[in-house]
Amino acid sequence: MPFVIDNSVVTGWHLDSQATACTDAMLDKLAKDVAHVRAPWPLEFSNMVRKALTGKKIAAERAREIMQIQAGLALIVHADVPDPGENMALALRYNLSSYDAAYLDLALRLRLPVAAADGALRDAAVAAGVGVFEP
């Protein structure tokens, strides 16, 4: 089953300190499924790699490897950006950051569950009726 994925899960695929059994299982699901992300996700992802590199959590070679691995995964980036007013309303309704509200908005529009390590986004997905993706 396809799902909407948050950067908190993708981070666990590449940084040992963020990996969990659940993030590993979600990565395994991509062998047969596809994950959807919002337009800001590529920037969130590259910033995560940049921070890990500048924070000396990974070496430059590992950063390049992460970018190559990620490019080969089945992620569909939805380039449309939600209306800022609607995004803020959704964020306020579910007490989310604007970034997380964008993931929830995508899940609602696609009628897909959300894969997230973030508790607030997981709670919002349940409350909004799309549910949480469980591998």
mmCIF file of C-alpha atoms in Angstrom:
data_model
loop_
_atom_site.group_PDB
_atom_site.id
_atom_site.type_symbol
_atom_site.label_atom_id
_atom_site.label_comp_id
_atom_site.label_asym_id
_atom_site.label_seq_id
_atom_site.Cartn_x
_atom_site.Cartn_y
_atom_site.Cartn_z
ATOM 1 C CA MET A 1 0.000 0.000 0.000
ATOM 2 C CA PRO A 2 1.396 3.441 -0.898
ATOM 3 C CA PHE A 3 1.904 5.935 1.923
ATOM 4 C CA VAL A 4 2.909 9.517 2.672
ATOM 5 C CA ILE A 5 6.284 9.683 4.360
ATOM 6 C CA ASP A 6 7.783 12.299 6.642
ATOM 7 C CA ASN A 7 11.471 13.196 6.727
ATOM 8 C CA SER A 8 11.708 11.859 10.296
ATOM 9 C CA VAL A 9 11.434 8.340 8.869
ATOM 10 C CA VAL A 10 13.788 8.943 5.938
ATOM 11 C CA THR A 11 16.429 10.256 8.354
ATOM 12 C CA GLY A 12 16.384 6.886 10.086
ATOM 13 C CA TRP A 13 17.263 5.177 6.817
ATOM 14 C CA HIS A 14 20.563 7.013 6.617
ATOM 15 C CA LEU A 15 21.666 7.965 10.135
ATOM 16 C CA ASP A 16 22.269 5.155 12.597
ATOM 17 C CA SER A 17 21.390 7.432 15.511
ATOM 18 C CA GLN A 18 17.873 7.897 14.077
ATOM 19 C CA ALA A 19 17.252 4.328 12.905
ATOM 20 C CA THR A 20 14.609 2.165 14.556
ATOM 21 C CA ALA A 21 13.052 -1.174 13.741
ATOM 22 C CA CYS A 22 10.065 0.762 12.394
ATOM 23 C CA THR A 23 12.106 3.016 10.069
ATOM 24 C CA ASP A 24 13.966 -0.065 8.795
ATOM 25 C CA ALA A 25 10.678 -1.859 8.126
ATOM 26 C CA MET A 26 9.341 1.160 6.234
ATOM 27 C CA LEU A 27 12.430 1.172 4.034
ATOM 28 C CA ASP A 28 11.853 -2.525 3.324
ATOM 29 C CA LYS A 29 8.285 -1.687 2.235
ATOM 30 C CA LEU A 30 9.630 0.536 -0.537
ATOM 31 C CA ALA A 31 10.777 -2.592 -2.375
ATOM 32 C CA LYS A 32 7.103 -3.177 -3.280
ATOM 33 C CA ASP A 33 5.407 0.150 -2.524
ATOM 34 C CA VAL A 34 5.833 3.803 -3.276
ATOM 35 C CA ALA A 35 5.980 6.712 -0.850
ATOM 36 C CA HIS A 36 4.718 10.230 -1.450
ATOM 37 C CA VAL A 37 6.323 13.442 -0.155
ATOM 38 C CA ARG A 38 5.546 17.163 -0.403
ATOM 39 C CA ALA A 39 7.494 19.718 -2.407
ATOM 40 C CA PRO A 40 9.625 20.929 0.535
ATOM 41 C CA TRP A 41 10.846 17.406 1.284
ATOM 42 C CA PRO A 42 13.937 17.427 -0.992
ATOM 43 C CA LEU A 43 15.110 20.566 0.822
ATOM 44 C CA GLU A 44 14.404 19.064 4.241
ATOM 45 C CA PHE A 45 16.300 15.949 3.232
ATOM 46 C CA SER A 46 19.342 17.730 1.821
ATOM 47 C CA ASN A 47 19.438 19.978 4.890
ATOM 48 C CA MET A 48 19.423 16.898 7.145
ATOM 49 C CA VAL A 49 22.411 15.509 5.239
ATOM 50 C CA ARG A 50 24.157 18.909 5.361
ATOM 51 C CA LYS A 51 23.648 19.175 9.126
ATOM 52 C CA ALA A 52 24.936 15.639 9.671
ATOM 53 C CA LEU A 53 27.985 16.449 7.564
ATOM 54 C CA THR A 54 28.787 19.811 9.163
ATOM 55 C CA GLY A 55 28.074 18.367 12.610
ATOM 56 C CA LYS A 56 30.649 15.674 11.863
ATOM 57 C CA LYS A 57 28.110 12.868 12.316
ATOM 58 C CA ILE A 58 28.970 11.618 8.824
ATOM 59 C CA ALA A 59 31.908 12.004 6.447
ATOM 60 C CA ALA A 60 31.709 13.617 3.000
ATOM 61 C CA GLU A 61 31.885 10.206 1.322
ATOM 62 C CA ARG A 62 28.903 8.998 3.370
ATOM 63 C CA ALA A 63 26.956 12.166 2.463
ATOM 64 C CA ARG A 64 27.498 11.450 -1.245
ATOM 65 C CA GLU A 65 26.486 7.831 -0.698
ATOM 66 C CA ILE A 66 23.289 8.883 1.104
ATOM 67 C CA MET A 67 22.327 11.190 -1.764
ATOM 68 C CA GLN A 68 22.897 8.402 -4.315
ATOM 69 C CA ILE A 69 20.941 5.846 -2.302
ATOM 70 C CA GLN A 70 18.047 8.228 -1.788
ATOM 71 C CA ALA A 71 17.894 9.097 -5.500
ATOM 72 C CA GLY A 72 17.210 5.431 -6.247
ATOM 73 C CA LEU A 73 14.269 5.017 -3.875
ATOM 74 C CA ALA A 74 10.620 5.046 -4.956
ATOM 75 C CA LEU A 75 9.536 8.453 -3.692
ATOM 76 C CA ILE A 76 7.064 10.603 -5.587
ATOM 77 C CA VAL A 77 7.564 14.308 -4.897
ATOM 78 C CA HIS A 78 4.363 16.313 -5.224
ATOM 79 C CA ALA A 79 5.459 19.721 -6.446
ATOM 80 C CA ASP A 80 2.229 21.535 -5.665
ATOM 81 C CA VAL A 81 2.445 23.727 -2.598
ATOM 82 C CA PRO A 82 -0.573 23.962 -0.283
ATOM 83 C CA ASP A 83 -2.292 27.291 0.095
ATOM 84 C CA PRO A 84 -0.582 29.060 3.037
ATOM 85 C CA GLY A 85 -3.889 29.916 4.711
ATOM 86 C CA GLU A 86 -5.176 26.355 4.430
ATOM 87 C CA ASN A 87 -1.834 25.026 5.624
ATOM 88 C CA MET A 88 -1.925 27.285 8.685
ATOM 89 C CA ALA A 89 -5.511 26.277 9.457
ATOM 90 C CA LEU A 90 -4.576 22.594 9.297
ATOM 91 C CA ALA A 91 -1.471 23.205 11.426
ATOM 92 C CA LEU A 92 -3.525 25.026 14.049
ATOM 93 C CA ARG A 93 -6.338 22.445 14.002
ATOM 94 C CA TYR A 94 -3.925 19.596 14.753
ATOM 95 C CA ASN A 95 -1.163 21.514 16.572
ATOM 96 C CA LEU A 96 1.456 20.773 13.913
ATOM 97 C CA SER A 97 4.328 22.635 12.334
ATOM 98 C CA SER A 98 3.519 24.001 8.894
ATOM 99 C CA TYR A 99 5.852 21.372 7.433
ATOM 100 C CA ASP A 100 4.004 18.517 9.117
ATOM 101 C CA ALA A 101 0.661 20.038 8.141
ATOM 102 C CA ALA A 102 1.820 19.843 4.497
ATOM 103 C CA TYR A 103 2.413 16.091 4.883
ATOM 104 C CA LEU A 104 -0.998 15.671 6.507
ATOM 105 C CA ASP A 105 -2.622 17.695 3.722
ATOM 106 C CA LEU A 106 -1.052 15.394 1.125
ATOM 107 C CA ALA A 107 -2.224 12.315 3.027
ATOM 108 C CA LEU A 108 -5.750 13.702 3.190
ATOM 109 C CA ARG A 109 -5.816 14.520 -0.518
ATOM 110 C CA LEU A 110 -4.410 11.123 -1.549
ATOM 111 C CA ARG A 111 -6.319 9.245 1.165
ATOM 112 C CA LEU A 112 -3.155 7.493 2.271
ATOM 113 C CA PRO A 113 -1.748 6.768 5.725
ATOM 114 C CA VAL A 114 1.209 8.720 7.069
ATOM 115 C CA ALA A 115 4.571 7.156 7.920
ATOM 116 C CA ALA A 116 6.172 9.344 10.579
ATOM 117 C CA ALA A 117 8.345 8.986 13.631
ATOM 118 C CA ASP A 118 7.018 12.309 14.907
ATOM 119 C CA GLY A 119 4.326 11.730 17.545
ATOM 120 C CA ALA A 120 2.348 14.891 16.777
ATOM 121 C CA LEU A 121 2.049 14.041 13.088
ATOM 122 C CA ARG A 122 1.110 10.453 13.901
ATOM 123 C CA ASP A 123 -1.595 11.657 16.308
ATOM 124 C CA ALA A 124 -2.895 14.151 13.734
ATOM 125 C CA ALA A 125 -3.061 11.472 11.032
ATOM 126 C CA VAL A 126 -5.203 9.301 13.297
ATOM 127 C CA ALA A 127 -7.435 12.222 14.326
ATOM 128 C CA ALA A 128 -7.848 13.327 10.695
ATOM 129 C CA GLY A 129 -8.893 9.838 9.649
ATOM 130 C CA VAL A 130 -6.032 8.814 7.310
ATOM 131 C CA GLY A 131 -4.243 6.765 9.951
ATOM 132 C CA VAL A 132 -0.639 5.805 10.456
ATOM 133 C CA PHE A 133 1.266 3.555 8.092
ATOM 134 C CA GLU A 134 2.382 0.426 9.883
ATOM 135 C CA PRO A 135 4.852 -1.753 7.973
#
